[in-house]
Tab-separated table of C-alpha atoms and ligand atoms in Angstrom:
chain	number	residue	atom	x	y	z
A	269	MET	CA	0.000	0.000	0.000
A	270	THR	CA	1.403	3.426	-0.945
A	271	ILE	CA	-0.176	6.681	0.201
A	272	LEU	CA	0.367	10.261	-0.966
A	273	GLY	CA	-0.102	12.667	1.967
A	274	ILE	CA	-0.947	16.359	1.602
A	275	GLU	CA	-0.712	18.913	4.429
A	276	THR	CA	-1.571	22.622	4.171
A	277	SER	CA	-3.262	23.427	7.496
A	278	CYS	CA	-1.083	26.420	8.408
A	279	ASP	CA	2.012	27.824	6.676
A	280	GLU	CA	3.806	24.682	5.534
A	281	THR	CA	3.020	23.336	2.059
A	282	ALA	CA	3.870	19.650	2.337
A	283	ALA	CA	3.532	16.384	0.432
A	284	ALA	CA	4.962	12.954	1.225
A	285	VAL	CA	4.813	9.365	0.057
A	286	TYR	CA	4.555	6.656	2.723
A	287	SER	CA	4.121	2.925	2.569
A	288	PRO	CA	3.612	0.782	5.706
A	289	GLU	CA	5.689	-1.938	4.027
A	290	ARG	CA	8.501	0.246	2.627
A	291	GLY	CA	8.458	3.184	5.045
A	292	LEU	CA	8.789	6.872	4.231
A	293	LEU	CA	9.667	7.285	0.538
A	294	SER	CA	9.662	11.100	0.398
A	295	ASN	CA	8.896	14.049	2.667
A	296	VAL	CA	8.790	17.464	0.982
A	297	ILE	CA	8.095	20.601	3.049
A	298	ALA	CA	8.041	24.138	1.626
A	299	SER	CA	8.018	26.631	4.506
A	300	GLN	CA	6.662	30.122	3.884
A	301	ASP	CA	9.193	32.839	4.704
A	302	GLU	CA	6.827	35.607	3.642
A	303	HIS	CA	5.247	35.729	7.144
A	304	ILE	CA	8.519	36.541	8.954
A	305	PRO	CA	8.262	40.359	8.615
A	306	PHE	CA	4.728	40.198	10.091
A	307	GLY	CA	5.728	38.169	13.161
A	308	GLY	CA	2.934	35.665	12.583
A	309	VAL	CA	1.033	33.798	9.891
A	310	VAL	CA	-1.033	36.076	7.634
A	311	PRO	CA	-3.892	33.767	6.535
A	312	GLU	CA	-4.492	35.410	3.137
A	313	MET	CA	-0.814	35.196	2.230
A	314	ALA	CA	-0.643	31.594	3.433
A	315	SER	CA	-3.437	30.387	1.159
A	316	ARG	CA	-1.977	32.242	-1.818
A	317	ALA	CA	1.454	30.696	-1.199
A	318	HIS	CA	-0.107	27.209	-0.815
A	319	THR	CA	-1.884	27.669	-4.161
A	320	GLU	CA	1.408	28.502	-5.900
A	321	ARG	CA	3.382	25.685	-4.284
A	322	ILE	CA	1.089	22.724	-3.808
A	323	LEU	CA	1.448	21.099	-7.250
A	324	PRO	CA	5.252	21.535	-7.487
A	325	VAL	CA	5.549	20.131	-3.941
A	326	VAL	CA	3.393	17.095	-4.822
A	327	ARG	CA	5.419	16.580	-8.011
A	328	ARG	CA	8.676	16.691	-6.046
A	329	ALA	CA	7.339	14.222	-3.465
A	330	LEU	CA	6.413	11.752	-6.222
A	331	GLU	CA	9.735	12.257	-8.059
A	332	THR	CA	11.747	11.697	-4.874
A	333	ALA	CA	9.748	8.536	-4.199
A	334	GLY	CA	10.576	7.438	-7.766
A	335	MET	CA	6.994	7.078	-8.933
A	336	GLY	CA	4.074	8.797	-10.598
A	337	LEU	CA	0.483	8.931	-9.395
A	338	ASP	CA	0.042	5.459	-10.911
A	339	GLY	CA	2.141	4.126	-8.022
A	340	ILE	CA	-0.231	5.606	-5.442
A	341	ASP	CA	-3.189	3.738	-3.894
A	342	ALA	CA	-4.861	6.661	-2.117
A	343	ILE	CA	-4.468	10.361	-1.300
A	344	ALA	CA	-4.612	11.356	2.371
A	345	VAL	CA	-5.250	15.016	3.140
A	346	THR	CA	-5.518	17.116	6.305
A	347	ILE	CA	-9.063	18.465	6.626
A	348	GLY	CA	-8.612	20.259	9.993
A	349	PRO	CA	-8.146	21.849	12.402
A	350	GLY	CA	-6.326	24.772	10.809
A	351	LEU	CA	-6.772	27.920	8.740
A	352	VAL	CA	-9.750	27.462	6.447
A	353	GLY	CA	-8.150	29.125	3.398
A	354	SER	CA	-4.992	27.050	3.811
A	355	LEU	CA	-6.856	23.771	4.364
A	356	LEU	CA	-9.001	24.475	1.304
A	357	VAL	CA	-5.943	24.485	-0.988
A	358	GLY	CA	-4.778	21.036	0.166
A	359	VAL	CA	-8.278	19.551	0.098
A	360	SER	CA	-8.945	20.982	-3.389
A	361	ALA	CA	-5.636	19.677	-4.722
A	362	ALA	CA	-6.339	16.217	-3.265
A	363	LYS	CA	-9.832	16.197	-4.764
A	364	GLY	CA	-8.558	17.337	-8.172
A	365	LEU	CA	-5.778	14.737	-8.316
A	366	GLY	CA	-8.060	12.031	-6.938
A	367	PHE	CA	-10.810	12.776	-9.464
A	368	ALA	CA	-8.390	13.017	-12.402
A	369	ARG	CA	-6.678	9.690	-11.584
A	370	GLY	CA	-9.557	7.790	-10.002
A	371	LEU	CA	-7.761	7.617	-6.647
A	372	PRO	CA	-9.655	7.342	-3.344
A	373	LEU	CA	-9.382	10.161	-0.799
A	374	VAL	CA	-8.818	9.691	2.932
A	375	ASP	CA	-9.532	12.612	5.264
A	376	VAL	CA	-7.066	13.075	8.130
A	377	HIS	CA	-7.236	14.975	11.438
A	378	HIS	CA	-4.150	17.176	11.880
A	379	VAL	CA	-3.599	16.449	15.604
A	380	GLU	CA	-4.114	12.728	15.083
A	381	ALA	CA	-1.513	12.922	12.291
A	382	HIS	CA	0.988	14.524	14.716
A	383	ILE	CA	0.519	11.486	17.008
A	384	PHE	CA	0.895	9.087	14.046
A	385	ALA	CA	4.247	10.754	13.207
A	386	ASN	CA	5.679	8.464	15.899
A	387	ARG	CA	4.674	5.380	13.961
A	388	ILE	CA	6.844	6.283	10.952
A	389	GLU	CA	10.096	5.623	12.803
A	390	HIS	CA	8.595	3.139	15.283
A	391	PRO	CA	6.182	0.904	13.358
A	392	ASP	CA	6.172	-1.371	16.425
A	393	LEU	CA	4.702	1.366	18.680
A	394	GLU	CA	1.429	0.049	20.066
A	395	PRO	CA	-1.207	1.722	22.266
A	396	PRO	CA	-2.126	2.228	24.993
A	397	PHE	CA	0.031	5.293	25.669
A	398	VAL	CA	-0.128	8.918	26.796
A	399	ALA	CA	0.542	11.459	24.021
A	400	LEU	CA	1.729	14.985	24.788
A	401	VAL	CA	0.679	17.042	21.766
A	402	VAL	CA	2.401	20.431	21.795
A	403	SER	CA	2.269	22.721	18.776
A	404	GLY	CA	1.465	26.273	17.755
A	405	GLY	CA	-2.264	25.632	17.910
A	406	HIS	CA	-2.595	22.734	20.385
A	407	THR	CA	-1.469	21.668	23.824
A	408	GLN	CA	-3.142	18.462	24.885
A	409	LEU	CA	-2.559	15.301	26.849
A	410	VAL	CA	-4.299	12.458	25.080
A	411	TRP	CA	-4.872	8.896	26.240
A	412	VAL	CA	-4.471	6.769	23.122
A	413	ALA	CA	-6.390	3.626	24.104
A	414	ASP	CA	-5.946	2.292	20.603
A	415	TRP	CA	-5.018	3.836	17.243
A	416	GLY	CA	-8.039	5.974	16.419
A	417	VAL	CA	-9.461	5.778	19.962
A	418	TYR	CA	-8.613	8.908	21.956
A	419	ARG	CA	-9.554	10.424	25.270
A	420	GLN	CA	-8.477	13.962	26.071
A	421	LEU	CA	-6.946	14.012	29.550
A	422	GLY	CA	-6.067	17.690	29.712
A	423	THR	CA	-5.614	20.766	27.579
A	424	THR	CA	-4.494	24.383	27.879
A	425	ARG	CA	-6.711	26.963	29.532
A	426	ASP	CA	-5.255	29.745	27.373
A	427	ASP	CA	-2.256	29.799	25.008
A	428	ALA	CA	-0.822	26.756	23.272
A	429	ALA	CA	2.783	25.935	24.205
A	430	GLY	CA	4.170	26.936	20.786
A	431	GLU	CA	2.129	30.130	20.888
A	432	ALA	CA	3.785	30.974	24.236
A	433	PHE	CA	7.249	30.427	22.693
A	434	ASP	CA	6.291	32.645	19.742
A	435	LYS	CA	4.831	35.412	21.948
A	436	VAL	CA	7.831	35.476	24.304
A	437	ALA	CA	10.183	35.616	21.295
A	438	LYS	CA	8.198	38.642	20.158
A	439	LEU	CA	8.598	40.272	23.600
A	440	LEU	CA	12.345	39.603	23.360
A	441	ALA	CA	12.368	40.931	19.761
A	442	ILE	CA	14.388	37.938	18.553
A	443	GLY	CA	12.230	37.061	15.544
A	444	TYR	CA	9.635	34.619	14.268
A	445	PRO	CA	8.843	31.757	14.578
A	446	GLY	CA	9.994	31.978	18.162
A	447	GLY	CA	10.179	28.331	19.215
A	448	PRO	CA	13.299	27.288	17.298
A	449	LEU	CA	14.979	30.671	18.003
A	450	ILE	CA	14.448	30.399	21.775
A	451	ASP	CA	15.607	26.770	21.642
A	452	ARG	CA	18.856	27.824	19.922
A	453	LEU	CA	19.472	30.880	22.154
A	454	ALA	CA	18.828	28.904	25.342
A	455	ARG	CA	21.384	26.244	24.507
A	456	ASP	CA	24.364	27.850	26.278
A	457	ALA	CA	22.454	30.256	28.513
A	458	ASP	CA	21.526	30.387	32.219
A	459	PRO	CA	17.996	29.015	32.831
A	460	THR	CA	18.055	30.327	36.428
A	461	TYR	CA	18.678	33.971	35.449
A	462	VAL	CA	15.083	34.990	36.205
A	463	ARG	CA	12.597	33.121	38.395
A	464	LEU	CA	9.382	32.472	36.519
A	465	PRO	CA	6.187	30.716	37.649
A	466	ARG	CA	5.279	27.172	36.543
A	467	ALA	CA	1.516	27.402	36.463
A	468	PHE	CA	-0.546	24.508	37.713
A	469	ILE	CA	-4.330	24.649	37.671
A	470	LYS	CA	-5.933	23.947	41.048
A	471	GLY	CA	-8.346	21.053	40.832
A	472	ASP	CA	-7.291	20.166	37.276
A	473	PRO	CA	-3.854	18.569	37.562
A	474	LEU	CA	-3.683	17.624	33.863
A	475	ALA	CA	-4.452	21.128	32.516
A	476	PHE	CA	-1.922	23.665	31.241
A	477	SER	CA	-1.752	27.457	31.340
A	478	PHE	CA	0.876	29.638	29.670
A	479	SER	CA	-0.563	33.161	29.657
A	480	GLY	CA	0.642	33.863	33.231
A	481	LEU	CA	4.163	32.804	32.296
A	482	LYS	CA	4.137	35.108	29.274
A	483	THR	CA	2.926	37.998	31.459
A	484	ALA	CA	5.631	37.198	34.045
A	485	VAL	CA	8.274	37.521	31.304
A	486	LEU	CA	6.753	40.860	30.284
A	487	ARG	CA	6.850	42.140	33.919
A	488	GLN	CA	10.486	41.045	34.231
A	489	LEU	CA	11.405	42.920	31.044
A	490	GLU	CA	9.647	46.050	32.338
A	491	ARG	CA	11.869	45.936	35.423
A	492	MET	CA	15.088	45.633	33.393
A	493	SER	CA	17.103	48.289	31.579
A	494	ASP	CA	17.582	48.005	27.809
A	495	GLU	CA	21.261	47.180	28.401
A	496	GLU	CA	20.457	44.348	30.778
A	497	ILE	CA	17.902	42.903	28.344
A	498	ARG	CA	20.391	43.122	25.476
A	499	ALA	CA	23.138	41.481	27.541
A	500	HIS	CA	20.904	38.711	28.926
A	501	VAL	CA	18.361	37.998	26.193
A	502	ALA	CA	19.598	34.396	25.937
A	503	ASP	CA	19.375	33.928	29.727
A	504	ILE	CA	15.806	35.275	29.779
A	505	ALA	CA	14.907	32.977	26.862
A	506	ALA	CA	16.458	30.031	28.726
A	507	SER	CA	14.574	30.934	31.935
A	508	PHE	CA	11.284	31.052	30.029
A	509	GLN	CA	12.040	27.763	28.273
A	510	ALA	CA	12.882	26.074	31.589
A	511	ALA	CA	9.562	27.202	33.102
A	512	ALA	CA	7.509	26.157	30.058
A	513	VAL	CA	9.270	22.805	29.668
A	514	GLY	CA	9.121	22.190	33.434
A	515	ALA	CA	5.336	22.619	33.422
A	516	LEU	CA	4.916	20.422	30.318
A	517	VAL	CA	7.035	17.581	31.693
A	518	ALA	CA	5.550	17.665	35.214
A	519	THR	CA	2.001	17.599	33.826
A	520	ALA	CA	2.779	14.884	31.279
A	521	MET	CA	4.322	12.718	34.014
A	522	ARG	CA	1.213	13.227	36.202
A	523	ALA	CA	-0.838	11.886	33.277
A	524	VAL	CA	1.534	8.933	32.908
A	525	ARG	CA	1.119	8.139	36.623
A	526	ALA	CA	-2.658	8.639	36.570
A	527	MET	CA	-3.052	6.256	33.623
A	528	ARG	CA	-0.332	3.854	34.840
A	529	ALA	CA	1.082	4.218	31.327
A	530	ARG	CA	4.232	2.417	30.217
A	531	ARG	CA	4.802	4.734	27.249
A	532	LEU	CA	4.856	8.496	26.682
A	533	VAL	CA	4.699	9.807	23.121
A	534	LEU	CA	5.648	13.356	22.088
A	535	ALA	CA	4.035	15.084	19.108
A	536	GLY	CA	3.799	18.519	17.458
A	537	GLY	CA	6.248	21.305	16.644
A	538	VAL	CA	7.302	21.985	20.243
A	539	ALA	CA	8.272	18.303	20.567
A	540	SER	CA	11.366	19.233	18.523
A	541	ASN	CA	12.545	21.383	21.476
A	542	ARG	CA	15.880	20.089	22.796
A	543	ALA	CA	15.137	20.798	26.462
A	544	LEU	CA	11.700	19.170	26.283
A	545	ARG	CA	13.219	16.100	24.627
A	546	ALA	CA	16.009	15.829	27.197
A	547	GLU	CA	13.718	16.353	30.202
A	548	THR	CA	11.059	13.888	29.072
A	549	ARG	CA	13.822	11.322	28.441
A	550	ALA	CA	15.199	11.860	31.955
A	551	ALA	CA	11.782	11.828	33.681
A	552	CYS	CA	10.706	8.682	31.804
A	553	ALA	CA	14.019	6.930	32.540
A	554	ARG	CA	13.467	7.576	36.278
A	555	ARG	CA	10.050	5.897	36.122
A	556	GLY	CA	10.946	3.065	33.746
A	557	VAL	CA	8.625	4.532	31.101
A	558	THR	CA	9.538	4.306	27.395
A	559	VAL	CA	9.499	7.683	25.664
A	560	TYR	CA	8.937	8.162	21.929
A	561	GLN	CA	10.081	11.352	20.195
A	562	PRO	CA	9.836	11.718	16.409
A	563	SER	CA	12.850	13.211	14.600
A	564	PRO	CA	12.466	17.021	14.680
A	565	ILE	CA	11.492	17.174	10.982
A	566	LEU	CA	8.539	14.869	11.764
A	567	CYS	CA	7.476	16.972	14.793
A	568	THR	CA	6.792	20.242	12.972
A	569	ASP	CA	4.081	20.229	10.307
A	570	ASN	CA	4.734	17.706	7.553
A	571	ALA	CA	2.802	15.427	5.204
A	572	ALA	CA	4.596	12.198	6.177
A	573	MET	CA	2.477	12.078	9.338
A	574	VAL	CA	-0.657	12.693	7.246
A	575	ALA	CA	0.236	9.856	4.874
A	576	CYS	CA	0.963	7.568	7.854
A	577	ALA	CA	-2.377	8.316	9.546
A	578	GLY	CA	-4.036	8.056	6.100
A	579	ALA	CA	-2.514	4.585	5.572
A	580	PHE	CA	-4.042	3.416	8.853
A	581	TRP	CA	-7.510	4.724	8.009
A	582	TYR	CA	-7.333	3.589	4.379
A	583	ALA	CA	-6.655	0.041	5.594
A	584	ARG	CA	-9.695	0.408	7.897
A	585	GLY	CA	-11.853	1.329	4.901
A	586	ARG	CA	-12.221	5.072	5.409
A	587	ARG	CA	-13.014	6.881	2.139
A	588	ALA	CA	-13.954	10.516	1.548
A	589	GLY	CA	-16.088	11.636	-1.371
A	590	LEU	CA	-15.615	14.601	-3.667
A	591	ALA	CA	-17.943	16.617	-1.389
A	592	LEU	CA	-15.105	16.658	1.167
A	593	ASN	CA	-14.648	20.065	2.817
A	594	PRO	CA	-12.159	21.443	5.365
A	595	SER	CA	-13.203	21.561	9.035
A	596	PRO	CA	-11.202	24.422	10.597
A	597	ARG	CA	-12.271	23.591	14.181
A	598	LEU	CA	-12.410	19.810	14.043
A	599	PRO	CA	-12.068	18.257	17.545
A	600	LEU	CA	-10.022	15.088	17.989
A	601	PRO	CA	-12.482	12.184	17.805
A	602	SER	CA	-12.866	11.216	21.457
A	603	VAL	CA	-14.332	8.351	23.442
A	604	PRO	CA	-16.399	9.140	26.577
A	605	ALA	CA	-14.320	9.770	29.736
A	606	GLN	CA	-15.481	6.633	31.585
A	607	SER	CA	-14.379	4.197	28.853
A	608	GLY	CA	-10.996	3.439	27.278
B	172	LIG	O1	3.193	21.495	14.770
B	172	LIG	P1	3.567	22.821	14.230
B	172	LIG	O2	4.588	22.874	13.128
B	172	LIG	O3	2.310	23.599	13.718
B	172	LIG	C1	1.076	23.550	14.365
B	172	LIG	O4	0.334	22.560	14.181
B	172	LIG	O5	0.827	24.502	15.155
B	172	LIG	O6	4.067	23.699	15.469
B	172	LIG	C2	4.561	24.998	15.294
B	172	LIG	C3	4.921	25.548	16.645
B	172	LIG	C4	5.337	27.012	16.592
B	172	LIG	O7	4.701	27.701	17.640
B	172	LIG	C5	6.842	26.952	16.813
B	172	LIG	O8	7.363	28.102	17.449
B	172	LIG	C6	6.961	25.735	17.702
B	172	LIG	O9	6.036	24.821	17.198
B	172	LIG	N1	8.312	25.143	17.642
B	172	LIG	C7	9.139	25.051	18.707
B	172	LIG	C8	10.355	24.500	18.228
B	172	LIG	N2	10.198	24.255	16.880
B	172	LIG	C9	8.939	24.659	16.551
B	172	LIG	N3	8.978	25.407	19.994
B	172	LIG	C10	9.997	25.194	20.837
B	172	LIG	N4	11.203	24.689	20.451
B	172	LIG	C11	11.404	24.312	19.163
B	172	LIG	N5	12.586	23.807	18.788
B	173	LIG	ZN1	0.752	20.933	13.474
């Protein structure tokens, strides 16, 4: 079975070819630099850029995999959640190619695809496990009872983790997107330079909150002179990262304990963060829990994860018709809290 995956939910135009038998055959990602001067994704510009790039990106994915569309069994495409104009480009391209070549379509949930990214490098990974999904739009702890069977254990009360990285990078005026820049700056810096709160929600031990941390960084900056900020921007970034990562790891480990899980799985763009990877490895080693972390290129948005999730659902018989539309606010399909 060979699946072409298409991903355009935000600002990455991506296509990939994946086969459960042969593995990942190509993984093409065209990032959009045009948003950098605006310090965030401009939805109109994103959909225009997707429109220009989607067919060349698909062509390159097929070429790299050494095949044409005749080598493909089905097209998997992200239908949500995401920016509606961006999603529409990927869904339209998938429908057009599918109709032209008589190929079935498989609709894929973006967050579920992030979790499936782990299966590309670890085909032996089997549920049940706890997944920590941390990206620009999502921060969730998910109990994966089985592939396709999810229960949300906790989520953020305000900002997503990646959003917090991006907003703090903006406060520090170090550029966009903030996550990778803070990660790089923090590498050789002092994470104890400023004391920042690690928010825990009373009565909801598996919930996250990042807006207080962002405000605490802002208050710290207001108390500092321009010279001090300039001299210690890396230390402030490292202090923020330590607080954010500390809260993520502590909460994820509470979920692992609560579910008596033997495995913790990381997913989403923030899962490429070096400190988060190191701290989850250390915390899991202490508890004898196996931790799974996709390669960084499979953490941030990509179509390999979409093709991998699509392969699973294609094998289960899922098919989408040509009436398929994007669902910008699609929740992760969830089982009731008392089961699973
Ligand atoms: O999964 P993703 O590519 O897109 C969404 O589905 O949102 O995640 C993007 C987010 C951005 O907020 C970005 O700043 C963050 O992931 N990110 C990181 C790192 N790389 C990307 N955050 C912290 N450290 C990183 N190395
Ligand atoms: Zn994503």
